[in-house]
């Protein structure tokens, strides 16, 4: 097929069922509507289990809870351990469909980001799930637990760590299968369930598990249920994800803290040196000034560019909602910028501020950089570019604590510690099976399905690429879910829509 026709065909297939009644979707919806309270109760129990990486005992408990969820739904289940001891297992399950010609693996992860309970809003605690009448930032009020017979609004929010990222994915997949089975609707494919416990750490042991079970994981497609739907609220199919690598920086000065009056204007200040270094990495429009940072980006295809042109542009609305006057990017849209590599400062610190501030010149200043990668970038090569930039600013770069000899020799010293990273992946938008997935999602909604080449966030798609897997991301969470931050939440309507979406994909032939 010639590429100039591909994007038109994608759109036509996606709209084939637009506004057409779908009996299967109606049955799924009716089942969900009749079972919202037990589904919500189960989900709140699930969200209430702590799941940060440092809490291995509760991560194991989370995995056991998922096993129970699957067994309750009649899914044959097993744990897939890594060869490295102490790694959270993958929770795996299978449902075989007689005469099915294809197999789809449904992926989500059950681990979550660290929490600082003090930063959460009054009345909220990260692992005590709490309902609210709407987003708290929009005036929502906390609600008591739902009683039997009480109506549940789709606009209610459930607050708790991982309520959106990514226990919502686990729940949508399992509840979608439950609704399908209990509605006496037959899946059209063999279904495999794959729930990971290390995604928020960069999936460092996922390759061990995946490559150690190649035969078990043989499939025609992986559906990745992670991330938010489009800011418009429209459902979304994403064909790729950016890669990611973090870099820790530590700038050194005096060996001990100094009185700012006695030594100010004389002793070097590492906080100022770090601030100047970071400021040198981007210009006033937000473009990264590191030499070669954009050089190896693989350009989007004509089909991908056309798809971007159809993505709803809500930039002005989102900017007003977030409360800043001018966006970075020199006029480019958010959708365009997501398809470019980025450099973000995750955080900075040096001595104390506010009530704890003292009149000192600190000894060190630290920052963590987050480098997002697109197709063509290599994580190690991108870090090397940043290191060369740091050296050009006059810094001696080391990977360990500086020695006395190095302190005496070099006026500006920075320790650079890259973390394990991974590269971006992207599935061609004109694959027949991709068009079928878009059409399946379209059957569940009257609004056009948004199709984007790459998500802003990162996923370990490179691991699945090693076993020649085709991946598509079909997210369910609301865009304003505060993932990775305080007050994380999921809109219940998104959870219910996700259930319908996953069930529809399971009916592919």
XYZ file of C-alpha atoms in Angstrom:
509
model
C 0.000 0.000 0.000
C 1.346 3.427 -0.912
C 1.954 5.553 2.156
C -0.016 8.550 0.858
C -3.176 6.454 1.128
C -2.349 4.870 4.478
C -3.419 7.701 6.762
C -6.746 8.122 4.946
C -7.424 4.419 5.324
C -6.581 4.564 9.040
C -9.138 7.330 9.505
C -11.815 5.590 7.417
C -11.430 2.320 9.294
C -11.497 4.147 12.631
C -14.733 5.891 11.702
C -16.386 2.813 10.200
C -18.370 2.195 13.378
C -18.817 5.858 14.296
C -22.152 6.311 16.080
C -23.247 2.822 15.021
C -24.893 0.822 17.801
C -22.785 -2.098 19.005
C -24.694 -4.817 20.844
C -21.551 -6.222 22.501
C -20.539 -2.810 23.849
C -24.069 -2.261 25.141
C -23.968 -5.595 26.994
C -20.579 -4.757 28.506
C -21.865 -1.364 29.607
C -25.001 -2.848 31.136
C -22.922 -5.332 33.115
C -20.668 -2.582 34.399
C -23.570 -0.351 35.356
C -25.090 -3.194 37.371
C -21.792 -3.978 39.148
C -20.175 -0.576 39.751
C -20.229 -0.860 43.543
C -18.476 -4.262 43.829
C -15.977 -3.229 41.157
C -15.248 0.051 42.947
C -14.986 -1.691 46.323
C -12.474 -4.187 44.937
C -10.499 -1.408 43.283
C -10.281 0.629 46.475
C -8.918 -2.432 48.291
C -6.349 -2.810 45.512
C -5.269 0.852 45.631
C -4.966 0.649 49.420
C -1.997 -1.744 49.266
C 1.312 0.222 49.338
C 3.364 -0.461 46.224
C 6.501 1.716 46.186
C 9.704 0.047 45.049
C 11.428 0.165 48.443
C 8.568 -1.750 50.106
C 9.207 -5.257 48.774
C 6.841 -6.919 51.260
C 3.869 -4.847 50.135
C 4.828 -5.257 46.479
C 4.560 -9.011 46.996
C 1.218 -8.477 48.700
C 0.088 -6.408 45.706
C 1.080 -9.250 43.373
C -0.844 -11.743 45.530
C -3.910 -9.499 45.442
C -3.775 -9.460 41.626
C -3.513 -13.245 41.617
C -6.701 -13.328 43.682
C -8.417 -10.910 41.295
C -7.530 -13.135 38.363
C -8.477 -16.411 40.006
C -11.848 -14.935 40.997
C -12.433 -14.302 37.302
C -11.459 -17.833 36.296
C -8.111 -16.881 34.767
C -5.320 -19.445 34.898
C -2.533 -17.652 36.755
C 1.152 -18.005 37.621
C 4.039 -15.829 38.814
C 7.010 -15.285 36.501
C 10.094 -14.532 38.645
C 13.314 -12.930 37.460
C 16.560 -14.848 37.791
C 17.795 -12.076 40.110
C 16.627 -12.710 43.698
C 14.226 -10.297 45.359
C 12.723 -8.877 42.162
C 8.921 -8.409 42.144
C 7.445 -11.113 39.900
C 5.345 -10.617 36.826
C 1.786 -11.779 37.432
C 0.836 -13.781 34.347
C -2.423 -15.326 33.221
C -4.017 -16.943 30.187
C -7.435 -17.426 28.669
C -7.553 -19.706 25.636
C -10.295 -19.112 23.067
C -11.265 -22.136 20.934
C -10.522 -21.617 17.216
C -8.818 -18.258 17.868
C -6.150 -17.458 15.276
C -4.361 -14.698 17.166
C -3.072 -13.921 20.650
C -2.989 -10.553 22.412
C -0.988 -9.827 25.579
C -2.455 -7.154 27.863
C 0.207 -5.322 29.884
C 0.006 -3.014 32.895
C 2.249 -2.476 35.928
C 1.377 -2.672 39.611
C 4.269 -0.722 41.181
C 4.010 2.994 41.899
C 6.110 6.079 42.496
C 7.429 7.061 45.964
C 5.182 9.198 48.152
C 5.554 12.127 50.502
C 2.354 11.999 52.546
C 2.940 15.518 53.904
C 2.454 16.941 50.395
C -0.999 15.421 49.933
C -4.104 17.533 50.475
C -5.864 17.653 53.819
C -7.976 14.537 54.247
C -5.916 12.499 51.794
C -3.344 9.800 52.456
C -1.504 7.995 49.638
C -2.651 4.489 50.576
C -6.047 5.245 52.090
C -8.227 5.531 48.963
C -10.676 8.415 49.172
C -13.580 9.374 46.911
C -14.293 12.988 45.953
C -17.208 14.552 44.097
C -14.827 16.027 41.500
C -11.177 17.001 41.227
C -10.209 18.737 44.487
C -8.377 21.398 42.500
C -11.712 22.199 40.816
C -13.700 22.445 44.042
C -14.506 18.771 44.601
C -15.483 17.619 48.094
C -14.447 14.427 49.874
C -17.197 11.784 50.011
C -18.081 8.950 52.376
C -17.937 5.380 51.093
C -20.737 4.490 48.697
C -23.722 2.590 50.084
C -25.643 -0.148 48.290
C -28.197 1.357 45.948
C -26.479 4.755 45.832
C -25.814 6.242 42.411
C -22.135 6.553 41.453
C -21.229 9.546 39.289
C -18.689 9.060 36.491
C -17.188 12.431 37.475
C -16.238 11.253 40.963
C -12.509 10.931 41.599
C -10.742 8.206 43.525
C -7.597 9.562 45.213
C -4.610 7.363 46.094
C -1.151 6.450 44.873
C -1.336 4.399 41.643
C -5.078 4.989 41.332
C -4.315 6.132 37.778
C -0.711 4.996 37.170
C -1.055 2.108 36.765
C -3.395 0.062 38.908
C -6.121 1.602 36.746
C -4.637 -0.351 33.840
C -4.686 -3.619 35.783
C -8.285 -3.020 36.865
C -9.536 -1.988 33.431
C -8.062 -5.113 31.836
C -9.366 -7.564 34.438
C -12.765 -5.902 34.798
C -13.048 -5.739 31.017
C -12.499 -9.482 30.787
C -14.965 -10.074 33.633
C -17.666 -8.036 31.887
C -17.031 -9.905 28.653
C -17.229 -13.347 30.260
C -20.196 -12.571 32.503
C -22.106 -11.101 29.546
C -21.672 -14.444 27.720
C -19.590 -12.758 25.025
C -16.791 -14.824 23.534
C -13.336 -13.274 23.086
C -12.098 -13.343 19.519
C -8.457 -13.954 20.468
C -6.374 -15.876 22.952
C -5.728 -13.536 25.873
C -2.568 -13.285 27.959
C -2.234 -11.037 31.000
C 1.155 -9.578 31.981
C 1.400 -7.353 35.058
C 4.878 -6.023 35.913
C 6.202 -4.817 39.279
C 9.220 -2.648 38.339
C 8.114 -0.224 35.631
C 8.537 2.873 37.801
C 12.182 1.857 38.412
C 12.874 1.610 34.688
C 12.067 -2.130 34.411
C 15.675 -3.190 35.138
C 14.847 -6.920 35.283
C 12.065 -7.096 32.715
C 14.391 -8.480 30.035
C 15.274 -11.419 32.279
C 11.630 -12.332 32.624
C 10.570 -11.706 29.039
C 13.503 -13.444 27.388
C 13.273 -16.303 29.865
C 9.668 -16.983 28.794
C 9.747 -16.346 25.038
C 7.586 -19.322 24.153
C 5.014 -18.524 26.839
C 4.755 -14.912 25.654
C 4.399 -15.652 21.935
C 1.733 -13.314 20.558
C 0.530 -11.205 17.669
C 0.207 -7.984 19.648
C 0.843 -6.399 23.054
C -1.689 -3.867 24.329
C -0.022 -1.549 26.856
C -2.583 -0.055 29.229
C -0.753 2.873 30.801
C -0.886 6.655 30.699
C -3.717 9.161 30.145
C -6.257 9.632 27.400
C -6.069 12.846 25.386
C -6.592 16.157 27.188
C -9.887 16.540 25.305
C -11.184 13.431 27.071
C -11.244 11.524 23.788
C -9.952 7.970 23.775
C -6.485 7.534 22.393
C -4.318 4.919 20.685
C -0.592 5.578 20.937
C 1.879 3.911 18.596
C 5.089 4.449 20.526
C 6.743 5.819 23.644
C 9.756 7.968 24.351
C 12.848 6.470 25.933
C 14.215 7.780 29.201
C 17.412 8.120 31.194
C 18.085 10.058 34.412
C 21.370 11.704 35.335
C 22.344 12.813 38.858
C 24.656 15.835 39.142
C 26.600 16.911 42.251
C 28.644 20.119 42.238
C 31.332 20.425 44.944
C 32.883 23.447 46.674
C 34.338 23.797 50.203
C 34.714 20.707 52.380
C 32.650 22.240 55.172
C 29.826 24.797 55.248
C 30.946 28.385 55.680
C 29.450 31.507 57.251
C 28.102 33.579 54.363
C 29.234 36.828 55.965
C 32.781 35.779 56.775
C 33.395 33.971 53.465
C 30.847 35.384 50.992
C 32.339 36.968 47.822
C 35.379 34.710 48.298
C 34.468 31.034 48.727
C 32.740 29.446 45.689
C 29.053 28.650 46.054
C 28.073 25.265 44.535
C 24.385 26.205 44.358
C 25.186 29.155 42.122
C 27.581 27.093 39.989
C 24.947 24.399 39.529
C 22.285 26.975 38.651
C 24.586 28.514 36.031
C 25.391 25.076 34.620
C 21.741 24.101 34.319
C 20.824 27.462 32.804
C 23.421 26.876 30.079
C 21.587 23.736 28.900
C 18.454 25.439 27.511
C 17.706 28.763 25.831
C 14.831 31.141 26.560
C 12.445 29.216 24.270
C 13.144 25.927 26.027
C 15.277 24.469 23.232
C 18.160 22.352 24.519
C 21.527 23.957 23.731
C 23.598 20.799 24.262
C 25.550 20.276 21.036
C 24.073 17.523 18.855
C 21.095 16.945 21.129
C 18.641 16.744 18.196
C 21.001 15.488 15.477
C 20.099 11.798 15.436
C 16.298 12.140 15.652
C 14.518 9.896 13.142
C 11.970 12.075 11.296
C 8.271 11.251 11.439
C 6.773 9.594 8.383
C 4.166 11.334 6.247
C 1.453 9.196 7.877
C 2.657 10.160 11.349
C 2.801 13.865 10.475
C -0.745 13.730 9.116
C -1.926 11.987 12.288
C -0.373 14.756 14.390
C -2.258 17.295 12.305
C -5.548 15.682 13.356
C -4.792 15.707 17.098
C -7.091 18.199 18.894
C -5.137 21.272 19.979
C -6.078 22.220 23.538
C -2.809 23.963 24.346
C -4.377 27.326 25.179
C -6.982 25.733 27.458
C -4.429 23.598 29.286
C -2.056 26.547 29.642
C -4.802 28.640 31.215
C -5.760 25.768 33.536
C -2.145 25.324 34.652
C -1.652 29.036 35.176
C 1.432 30.033 33.194
C 1.684 32.877 30.696
C 3.957 31.486 27.996
C 4.752 27.954 26.875
C 8.163 26.768 25.783
C 8.729 25.489 22.260
C 8.798 28.750 20.289
C 5.223 28.305 19.030
C 5.232 24.553 18.458
C 2.297 22.571 19.824
C 2.477 20.178 22.745
C 1.835 17.275 20.353
C 4.777 18.329 18.176
C 7.122 18.804 21.124
C 6.351 15.357 22.554
C 7.931 13.944 19.406
C 11.246 15.633 20.185
C 13.884 14.749 22.808
C 13.753 16.764 26.022
C 15.864 17.713 29.014
C 14.040 18.299 32.285
C 15.279 19.215 35.765
C 13.464 16.803 38.071
C 14.710 18.542 41.191
C 17.487 20.594 42.817
C 18.731 20.974 46.362
C 21.522 22.642 48.302
C 21.390 23.367 52.038
C 18.025 24.549 53.381
C 15.337 27.104 52.569
C 12.370 28.722 54.304
C 12.200 28.293 58.062
C 15.263 26.017 57.990
C 17.440 28.445 56.022
C 20.767 29.475 57.559
C 23.346 32.041 56.463
C 25.784 29.538 54.980
C 27.675 28.793 51.821
C 26.812 25.125 51.210
C 29.334 22.393 50.434
C 27.471 20.727 47.556
C 24.516 21.269 45.222
C 22.615 18.451 43.554
C 20.204 18.040 40.660
C 18.596 15.188 38.756
C 18.113 15.507 35.006
C 15.479 13.566 33.081
C 16.361 13.020 29.412
C 13.433 11.860 27.274
C 14.421 10.198 24.021
C 12.706 9.727 20.675
C 13.346 7.282 17.857
C 16.955 7.608 16.701
C 18.353 8.715 20.084
C 20.526 6.340 22.089
C 20.419 6.741 25.870
C 24.178 6.383 26.397
C 25.016 8.654 23.487
C 22.587 11.303 24.740
C 24.203 11.270 28.194
C 27.654 11.604 26.565
C 26.453 14.761 24.807
C 25.403 16.240 28.146
C 28.738 15.312 29.732
C 30.664 17.024 26.919
C 28.488 20.116 27.393
C 29.313 20.164 31.117
C 33.024 19.922 30.324
C 32.719 22.840 27.906
C 31.372 24.948 30.775
C 34.705 24.499 32.560
C 33.835 21.624 34.895
C 36.010 18.651 35.735
C 33.717 15.620 35.478
C 34.123 12.663 37.811
C 32.004 9.617 38.648
C 32.946 9.504 42.339
C 33.741 11.748 45.308
C 36.571 14.100 44.309
C 39.965 13.493 45.880
C 41.964 16.173 47.677
C 44.305 16.317 44.703
C 41.377 16.921 42.332
C 39.933 19.589 44.641
C 43.283 21.384 44.625
C 43.649 21.165 40.852
C 40.164 21.867 39.452
C 38.185 25.013 40.373
C 34.843 23.554 39.217
C 33.997 19.900 39.915
C 30.842 17.935 39.167
C 30.041 14.303 39.798
C 27.906 12.773 37.012
C 25.977 9.564 37.719
C 23.792 8.292 34.855
C 21.096 5.772 35.715
C 20.102 2.830 33.545
C 18.031 4.099 30.631
C 16.276 2.778 27.570
C 15.492 3.941 24.058
C 12.264 4.906 22.317
C 10.199 2.527 20.183
C 7.424 3.150 17.682
C 5.012 0.913 15.767
C 4.082 1.866 12.173
C 0.655 3.459 12.075
C -0.447 1.643 8.908
C -0.143 -1.940 10.205
C -3.423 -3.839 9.597
C -3.647 -5.053 13.195
C -3.157 -1.484 14.412
C -6.064 -0.327 12.258
C -8.196 -3.110 13.744
C -7.395 -1.948 17.278
C -8.321 1.637 16.426
C -11.609 0.408 14.961
C -12.324 -1.677 18.089
C -11.735 1.323 20.357
C -13.877 3.454 18.061
C -16.844 1.130 18.598
C -16.921 2.147 22.269
C -17.140 5.916 21.757
C -19.002 8.403 19.524
C -15.969 10.702 19.434
C -13.077 10.152 17.003
C -10.222 8.157 18.526
C -7.075 10.277 18.794
C -4.055 8.594 17.209
C -0.552 9.779 18.056
C 2.864 8.433 16.992
C 4.478 8.747 20.420
C 3.439 9.312 24.007
C 5.111 11.936 26.153
C 5.916 9.393 28.849
C 8.178 6.385 28.632
C 7.549 2.654 28.642
C 9.895 -0.364 28.405
C 8.797 -1.171 24.845
C 12.401 -1.937 23.877
C 12.201 -5.123 25.962
C 9.214 -6.387 23.994
C 10.987 -5.439 20.773
C 13.651 -8.026 21.638
C 11.072 -10.802 21.219
C 9.720 -9.185 18.029
C 6.512 -8.039 19.717
C 4.230 -5.428 18.160
C 3.062 -2.925 20.783
C 0.244 -0.390 20.946
C -0.595 1.730 23.977
C -4.265 2.199 24.827
C -4.489 4.427 27.948
C -7.492 4.871 30.237
C -6.652 7.473 32.928
C -7.816 11.107 32.888
C -5.155 13.575 31.752
C -5.319 15.571 35.030
C -4.586 12.576 37.243
C -1.449 13.928 39.011
C 0.466 10.745 38.235
C 3.872 10.551 39.976
C 2.868 13.431 42.264
C 0.784 14.189 45.317
C -3.022 13.860 45.097
C -2.921 11.228 42.354
C -6.430 10.324 41.245
C -8.538 8.595 38.638
C -11.892 9.770 37.311
C -14.344 6.879 37.680
C -15.789 7.501 34.221
C -12.330 6.885 32.772
C -12.073 3.612 34.657
C -15.461 2.494 33.304
C -14.567 3.621 29.764
C -11.311 1.709 30.042
C -13.199 -1.438 30.977
C -15.261 -1.134 27.796
C -12.179 -0.408 25.690
C -10.258 -3.458 26.914
C -13.292 -5.714 26.401
C -13.723 -4.426 22.847
C -10.091 -5.166 21.983
C -10.470 -8.678 23.415
C -13.176 -9.255 20.802
C -10.838 -8.742 17.865
C -11.005 -11.695 15.479
